[in-house]
CSV table of C-alpha atoms in Angstrom, one decimal:
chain,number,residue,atom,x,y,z
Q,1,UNK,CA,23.6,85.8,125.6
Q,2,UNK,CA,23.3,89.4,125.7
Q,3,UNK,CA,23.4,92.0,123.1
Q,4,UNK,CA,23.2,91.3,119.2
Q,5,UNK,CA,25.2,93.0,117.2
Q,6,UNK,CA,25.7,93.7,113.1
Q,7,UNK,CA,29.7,93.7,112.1
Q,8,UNK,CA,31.3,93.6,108.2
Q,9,UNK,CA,34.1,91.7,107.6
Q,10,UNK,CA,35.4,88.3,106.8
Q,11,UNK,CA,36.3,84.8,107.6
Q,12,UNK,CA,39.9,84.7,108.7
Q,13,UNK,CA,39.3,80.9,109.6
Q,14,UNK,CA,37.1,78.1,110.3
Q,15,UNK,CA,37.5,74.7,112.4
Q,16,UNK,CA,35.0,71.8,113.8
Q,17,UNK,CA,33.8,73.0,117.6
Q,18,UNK,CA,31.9,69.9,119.0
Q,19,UNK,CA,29.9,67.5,116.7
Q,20,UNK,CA,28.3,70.1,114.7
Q,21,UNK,CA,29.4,73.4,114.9
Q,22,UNK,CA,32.3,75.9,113.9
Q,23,UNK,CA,34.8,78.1,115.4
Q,24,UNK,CA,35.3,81.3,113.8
Q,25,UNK,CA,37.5,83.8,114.0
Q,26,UNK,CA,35.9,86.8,111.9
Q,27,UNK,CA,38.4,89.9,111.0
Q,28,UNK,CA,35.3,92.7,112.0
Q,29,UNK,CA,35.7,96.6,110.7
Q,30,UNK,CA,34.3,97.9,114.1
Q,31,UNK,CA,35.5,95.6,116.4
Q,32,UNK,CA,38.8,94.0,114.9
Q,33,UNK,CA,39.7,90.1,115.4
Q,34,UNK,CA,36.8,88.3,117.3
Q,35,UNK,CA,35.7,84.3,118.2
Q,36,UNK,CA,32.5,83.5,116.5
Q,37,UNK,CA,30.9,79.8,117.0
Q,38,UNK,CA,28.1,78.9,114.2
Q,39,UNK,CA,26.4,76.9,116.3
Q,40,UNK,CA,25.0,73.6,113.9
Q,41,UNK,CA,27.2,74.9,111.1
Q,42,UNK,CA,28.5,71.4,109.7
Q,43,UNK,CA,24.8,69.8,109.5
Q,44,UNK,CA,23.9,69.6,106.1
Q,45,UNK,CA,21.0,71.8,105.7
Q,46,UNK,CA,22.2,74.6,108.1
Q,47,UNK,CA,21.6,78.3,107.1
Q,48,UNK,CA,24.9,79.0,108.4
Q,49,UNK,CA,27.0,76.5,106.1
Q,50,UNK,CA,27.8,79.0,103.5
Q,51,UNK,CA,28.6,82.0,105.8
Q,52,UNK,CA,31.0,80.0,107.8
Q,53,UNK,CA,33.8,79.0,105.9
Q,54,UNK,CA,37.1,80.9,104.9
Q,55,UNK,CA,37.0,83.9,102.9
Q,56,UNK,CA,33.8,84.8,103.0
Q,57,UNK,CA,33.5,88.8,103.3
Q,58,UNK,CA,29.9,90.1,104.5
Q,59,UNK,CA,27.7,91.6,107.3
Q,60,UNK,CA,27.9,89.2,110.1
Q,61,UNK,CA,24.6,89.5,112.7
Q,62,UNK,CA,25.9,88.3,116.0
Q,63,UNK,CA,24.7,87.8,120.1
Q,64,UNK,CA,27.6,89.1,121.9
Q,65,UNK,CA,28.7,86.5,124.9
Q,66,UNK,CA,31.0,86.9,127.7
Q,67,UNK,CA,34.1,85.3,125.5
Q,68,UNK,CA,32.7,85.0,122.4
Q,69,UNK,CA,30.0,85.6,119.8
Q,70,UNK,CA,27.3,83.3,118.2
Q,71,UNK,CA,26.5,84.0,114.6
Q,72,UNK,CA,22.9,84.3,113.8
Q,73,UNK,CA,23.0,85.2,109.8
Q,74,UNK,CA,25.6,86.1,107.1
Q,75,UNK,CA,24.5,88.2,104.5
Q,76,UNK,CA,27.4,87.4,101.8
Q,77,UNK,CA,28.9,90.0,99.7
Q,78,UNK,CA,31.4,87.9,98.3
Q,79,UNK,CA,32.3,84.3,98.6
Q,80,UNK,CA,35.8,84.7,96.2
Q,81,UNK,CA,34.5,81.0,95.0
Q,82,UNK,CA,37.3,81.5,92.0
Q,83,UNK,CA,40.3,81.6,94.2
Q,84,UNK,CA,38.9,77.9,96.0
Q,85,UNK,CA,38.8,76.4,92.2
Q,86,UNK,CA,42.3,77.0,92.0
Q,87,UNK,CA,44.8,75.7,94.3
Q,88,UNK,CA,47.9,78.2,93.4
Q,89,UNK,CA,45.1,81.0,94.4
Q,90,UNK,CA,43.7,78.9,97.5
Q,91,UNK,CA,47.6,79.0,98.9
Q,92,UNK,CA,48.3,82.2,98.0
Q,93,UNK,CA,44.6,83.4,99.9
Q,94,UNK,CA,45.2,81.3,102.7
Q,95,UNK,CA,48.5,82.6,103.5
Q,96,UNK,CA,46.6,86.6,103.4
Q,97,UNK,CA,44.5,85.4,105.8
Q,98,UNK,CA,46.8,84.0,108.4
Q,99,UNK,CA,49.0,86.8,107.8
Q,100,UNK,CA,46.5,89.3,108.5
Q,101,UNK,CA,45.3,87.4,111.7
Q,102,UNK,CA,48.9,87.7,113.0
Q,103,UNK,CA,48.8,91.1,112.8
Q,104,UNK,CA,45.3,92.1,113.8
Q,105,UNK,CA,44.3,92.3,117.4
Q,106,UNK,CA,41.2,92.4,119.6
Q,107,UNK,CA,38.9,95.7,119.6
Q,108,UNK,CA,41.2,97.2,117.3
Q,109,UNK,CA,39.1,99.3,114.4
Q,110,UNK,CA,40.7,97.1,111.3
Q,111,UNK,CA,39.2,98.5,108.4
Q,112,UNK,CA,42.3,99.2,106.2
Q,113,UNK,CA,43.3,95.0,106.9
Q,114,UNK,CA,39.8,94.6,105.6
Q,115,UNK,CA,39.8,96.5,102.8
Q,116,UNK,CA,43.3,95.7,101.6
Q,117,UNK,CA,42.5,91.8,102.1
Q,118,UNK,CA,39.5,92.6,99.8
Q,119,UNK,CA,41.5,94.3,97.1
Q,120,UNK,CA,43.9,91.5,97.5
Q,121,UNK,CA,41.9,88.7,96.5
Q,122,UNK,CA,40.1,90.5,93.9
Q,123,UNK,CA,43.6,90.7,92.9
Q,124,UNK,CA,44.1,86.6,93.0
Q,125,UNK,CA,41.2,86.4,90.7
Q,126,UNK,CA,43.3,89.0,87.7
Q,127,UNK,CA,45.3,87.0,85.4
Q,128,UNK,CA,47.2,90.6,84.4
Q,129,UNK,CA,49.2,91.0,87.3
Q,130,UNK,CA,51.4,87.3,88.9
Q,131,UNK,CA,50.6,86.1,91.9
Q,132,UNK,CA,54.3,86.9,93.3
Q,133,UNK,CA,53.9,90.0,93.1
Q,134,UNK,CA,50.2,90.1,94.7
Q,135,UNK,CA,51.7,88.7,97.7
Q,136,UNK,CA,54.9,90.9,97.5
Q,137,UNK,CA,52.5,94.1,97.3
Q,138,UNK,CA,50.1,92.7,100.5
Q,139,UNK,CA,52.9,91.6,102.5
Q,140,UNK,CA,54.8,95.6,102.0
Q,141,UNK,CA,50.9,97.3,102.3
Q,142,UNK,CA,50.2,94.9,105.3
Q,143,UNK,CA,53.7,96.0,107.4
Q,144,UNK,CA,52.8,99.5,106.4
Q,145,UNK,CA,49.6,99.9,107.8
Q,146,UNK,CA,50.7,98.2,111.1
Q,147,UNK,CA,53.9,100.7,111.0
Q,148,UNK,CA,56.4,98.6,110.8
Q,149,UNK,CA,58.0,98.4,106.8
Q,150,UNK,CA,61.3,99.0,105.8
Q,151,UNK,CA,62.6,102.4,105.1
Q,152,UNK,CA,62.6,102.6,101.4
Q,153,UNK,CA,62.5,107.1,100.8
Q,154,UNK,CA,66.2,107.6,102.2
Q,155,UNK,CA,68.9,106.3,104.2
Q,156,UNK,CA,68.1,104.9,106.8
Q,157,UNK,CA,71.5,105.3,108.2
Q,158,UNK,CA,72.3,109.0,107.8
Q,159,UNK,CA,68.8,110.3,105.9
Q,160,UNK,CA,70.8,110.8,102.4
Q,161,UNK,CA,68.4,110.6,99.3
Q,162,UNK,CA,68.5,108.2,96.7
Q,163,UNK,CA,70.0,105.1,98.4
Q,164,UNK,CA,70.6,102.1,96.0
Q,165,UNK,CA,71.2,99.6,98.5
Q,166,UNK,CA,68.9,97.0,101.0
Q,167,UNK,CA,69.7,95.8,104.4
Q,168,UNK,CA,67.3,93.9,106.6
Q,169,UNK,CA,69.6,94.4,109.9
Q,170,UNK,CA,69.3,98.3,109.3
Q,171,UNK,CA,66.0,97.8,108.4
Q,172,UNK,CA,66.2,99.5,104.9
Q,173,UNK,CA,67.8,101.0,102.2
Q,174,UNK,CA,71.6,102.5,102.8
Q,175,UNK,CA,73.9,105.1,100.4
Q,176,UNK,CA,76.8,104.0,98.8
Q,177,UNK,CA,78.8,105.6,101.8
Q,178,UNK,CA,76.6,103.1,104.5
Q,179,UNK,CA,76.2,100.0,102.6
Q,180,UNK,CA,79.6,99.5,103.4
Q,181,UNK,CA,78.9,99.2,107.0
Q,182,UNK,CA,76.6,96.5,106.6
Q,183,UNK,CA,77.2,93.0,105.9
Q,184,UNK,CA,73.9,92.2,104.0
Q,185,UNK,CA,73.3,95.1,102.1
Q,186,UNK,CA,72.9,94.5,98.6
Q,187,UNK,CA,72.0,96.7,95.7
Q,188,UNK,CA,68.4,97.5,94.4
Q,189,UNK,CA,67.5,98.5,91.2
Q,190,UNK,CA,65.6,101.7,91.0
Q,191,UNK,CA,62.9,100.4,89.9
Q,192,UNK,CA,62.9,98.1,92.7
Q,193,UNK,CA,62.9,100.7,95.0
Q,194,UNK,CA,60.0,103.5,93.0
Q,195,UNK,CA,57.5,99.9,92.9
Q,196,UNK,CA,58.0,99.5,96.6
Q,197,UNK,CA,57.5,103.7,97.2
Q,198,UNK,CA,54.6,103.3,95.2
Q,199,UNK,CA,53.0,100.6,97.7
Q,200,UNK,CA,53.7,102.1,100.5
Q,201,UNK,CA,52.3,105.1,99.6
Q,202,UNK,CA,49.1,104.0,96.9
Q,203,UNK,CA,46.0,104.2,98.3
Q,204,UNK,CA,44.3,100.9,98.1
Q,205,UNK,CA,42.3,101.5,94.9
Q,206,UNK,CA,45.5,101.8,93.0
Q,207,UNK,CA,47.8,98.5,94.9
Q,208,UNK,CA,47.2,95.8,92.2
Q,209,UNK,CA,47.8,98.3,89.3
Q,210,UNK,CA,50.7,98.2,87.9
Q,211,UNK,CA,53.0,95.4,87.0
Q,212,UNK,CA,56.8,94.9,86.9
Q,213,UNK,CA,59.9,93.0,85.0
Q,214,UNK,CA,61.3,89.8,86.4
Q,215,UNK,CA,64.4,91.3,87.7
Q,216,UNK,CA,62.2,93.7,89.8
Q,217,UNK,CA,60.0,90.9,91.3
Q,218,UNK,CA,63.1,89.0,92.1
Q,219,UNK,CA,63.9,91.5,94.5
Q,220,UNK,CA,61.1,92.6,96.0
Q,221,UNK,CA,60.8,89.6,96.7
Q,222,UNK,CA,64.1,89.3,98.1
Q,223,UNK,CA,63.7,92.2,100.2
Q,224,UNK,CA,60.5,91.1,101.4
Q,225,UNK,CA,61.7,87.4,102.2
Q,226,UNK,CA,65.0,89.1,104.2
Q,227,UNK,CA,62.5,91.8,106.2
Q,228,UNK,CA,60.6,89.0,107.3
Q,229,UNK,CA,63.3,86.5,108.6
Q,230,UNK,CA,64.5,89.2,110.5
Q,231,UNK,CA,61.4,90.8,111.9
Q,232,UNK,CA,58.0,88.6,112.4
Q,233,UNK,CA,58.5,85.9,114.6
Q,234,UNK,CA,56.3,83.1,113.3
Q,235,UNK,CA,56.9,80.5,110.6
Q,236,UNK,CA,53.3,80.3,108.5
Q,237,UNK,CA,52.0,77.0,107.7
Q,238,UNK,CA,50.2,78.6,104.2
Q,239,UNK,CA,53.5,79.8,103.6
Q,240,UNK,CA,55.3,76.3,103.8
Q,241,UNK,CA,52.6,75.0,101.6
Q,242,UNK,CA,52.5,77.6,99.1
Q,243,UNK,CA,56.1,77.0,98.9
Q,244,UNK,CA,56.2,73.8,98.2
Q,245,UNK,CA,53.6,73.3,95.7
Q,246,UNK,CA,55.6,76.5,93.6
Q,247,UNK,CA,59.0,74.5,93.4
């Protein structure tokens, strides 16, 4: 043991470590994605129970190790109990969370992850806006703040405004004159295309604001479901599951 240190964030994941205790892996504002173990976690009277499980977002006290930390206290801001009393929401959270630990690395300041994962289940928990469109909006927000989201302000061909049409292999919207050139592109409805500007460029206050027709969601989702398949290279177990409990 060395060093403790205090660091905000939450609980990406959670799994048994030994008899007793847990393996965490803690998505930290200061110090990015880290290895916590709560030691004595799974015995039944243990402090560190309620800190140690799966969206929990707080101020973590740690002693710094060689490879890993050891959590000493949580003090909980927000356990998002709601989204576990409902498994459409439990799905739809879990799959934010291992999304976001793809993405986020090691010593790597993460506080827009963190604060757009916050807004995000807040989100889960508003019966205004769909679900389906709360993972459309984290999945384009996510991909924007690591720098890698389609081009959706011009053509990503030849830099024309107002493009109408989406290709994943291009990597984002075409003209008229480049769709043509492009064996996937298919056409977007402007409104498609302003809702998708809008989240890309919203700060994250204003993400979960606004809500949009069926014929809209349809394809942003289909845009987002194309992007994907073509550009992260993992298959998410949440993902599966969430699928398969919506058909």
């Amino acid at each position: 043991m060395t060093d403790q240190v205090v660091l905000h964030g939450m609980v990406l994941s959670a799994a048994a470590a030994g008899e007793y205790d847990k393996r965490l892996v803690i998505l930290t504002r200061e110090r990015g994605k880290i290895v916590a173990f709560a030691k004595g976690a799974r015995r039944p009277k243990s402090m560190l129970m309620g800190g140690s499980r799966p969206f929990v977002y707080g101020e973590f006290t740690l002693y710094e190790g060689r490879e890993a930390y050891n959590l000493i206290r949580t003090d909980i801001d927000n356990y998002f109990s709601e989204i576990s009393e409902d498994i459409e929401a439990t799905c739809y959270g879990c799959y934010f969370l291992e999304l976001a630990d793809y993405y986020t690395r090691e010593n790597i300041e993460s506080s827009e992850t963190i604060k757009l994962l916050y807004m995000t289940l807040r989100a889960l928990m508003n019966q205004k806006i769909s679900n389906r469109l709360v993972k459309c909006i984290f999945e384009l927000k996510l991909l924007t703040i690591n720098g890698e989201y389609p081009q959706m302000f011009e053509c990503v061909s030849c830099g024309a405004n107002f493009p109408a049409y989406f290709s994943a292999v291009k990597g984002g919207l075409l003209c008229e004159n480049c769709a043509g050139k492009a064996g996937d592109a298919a056409m977007m409805d402007t409104s498609t295309i302003y809702a998708m500007q809008y989240t890309i460029t919203a700060g994250m206050e204003k993400l979960y604001t606004f809500i949009v027709k069926d014929k809209v969601l349809e394809e942003m989702e289909f845009i987002m479901k194309r992007y994907f398949n073509r550009y992260v290279e993992k298959e998410f177990k949440s993902l599966e599951i969430l699928t398969s409990i919506l058909k």
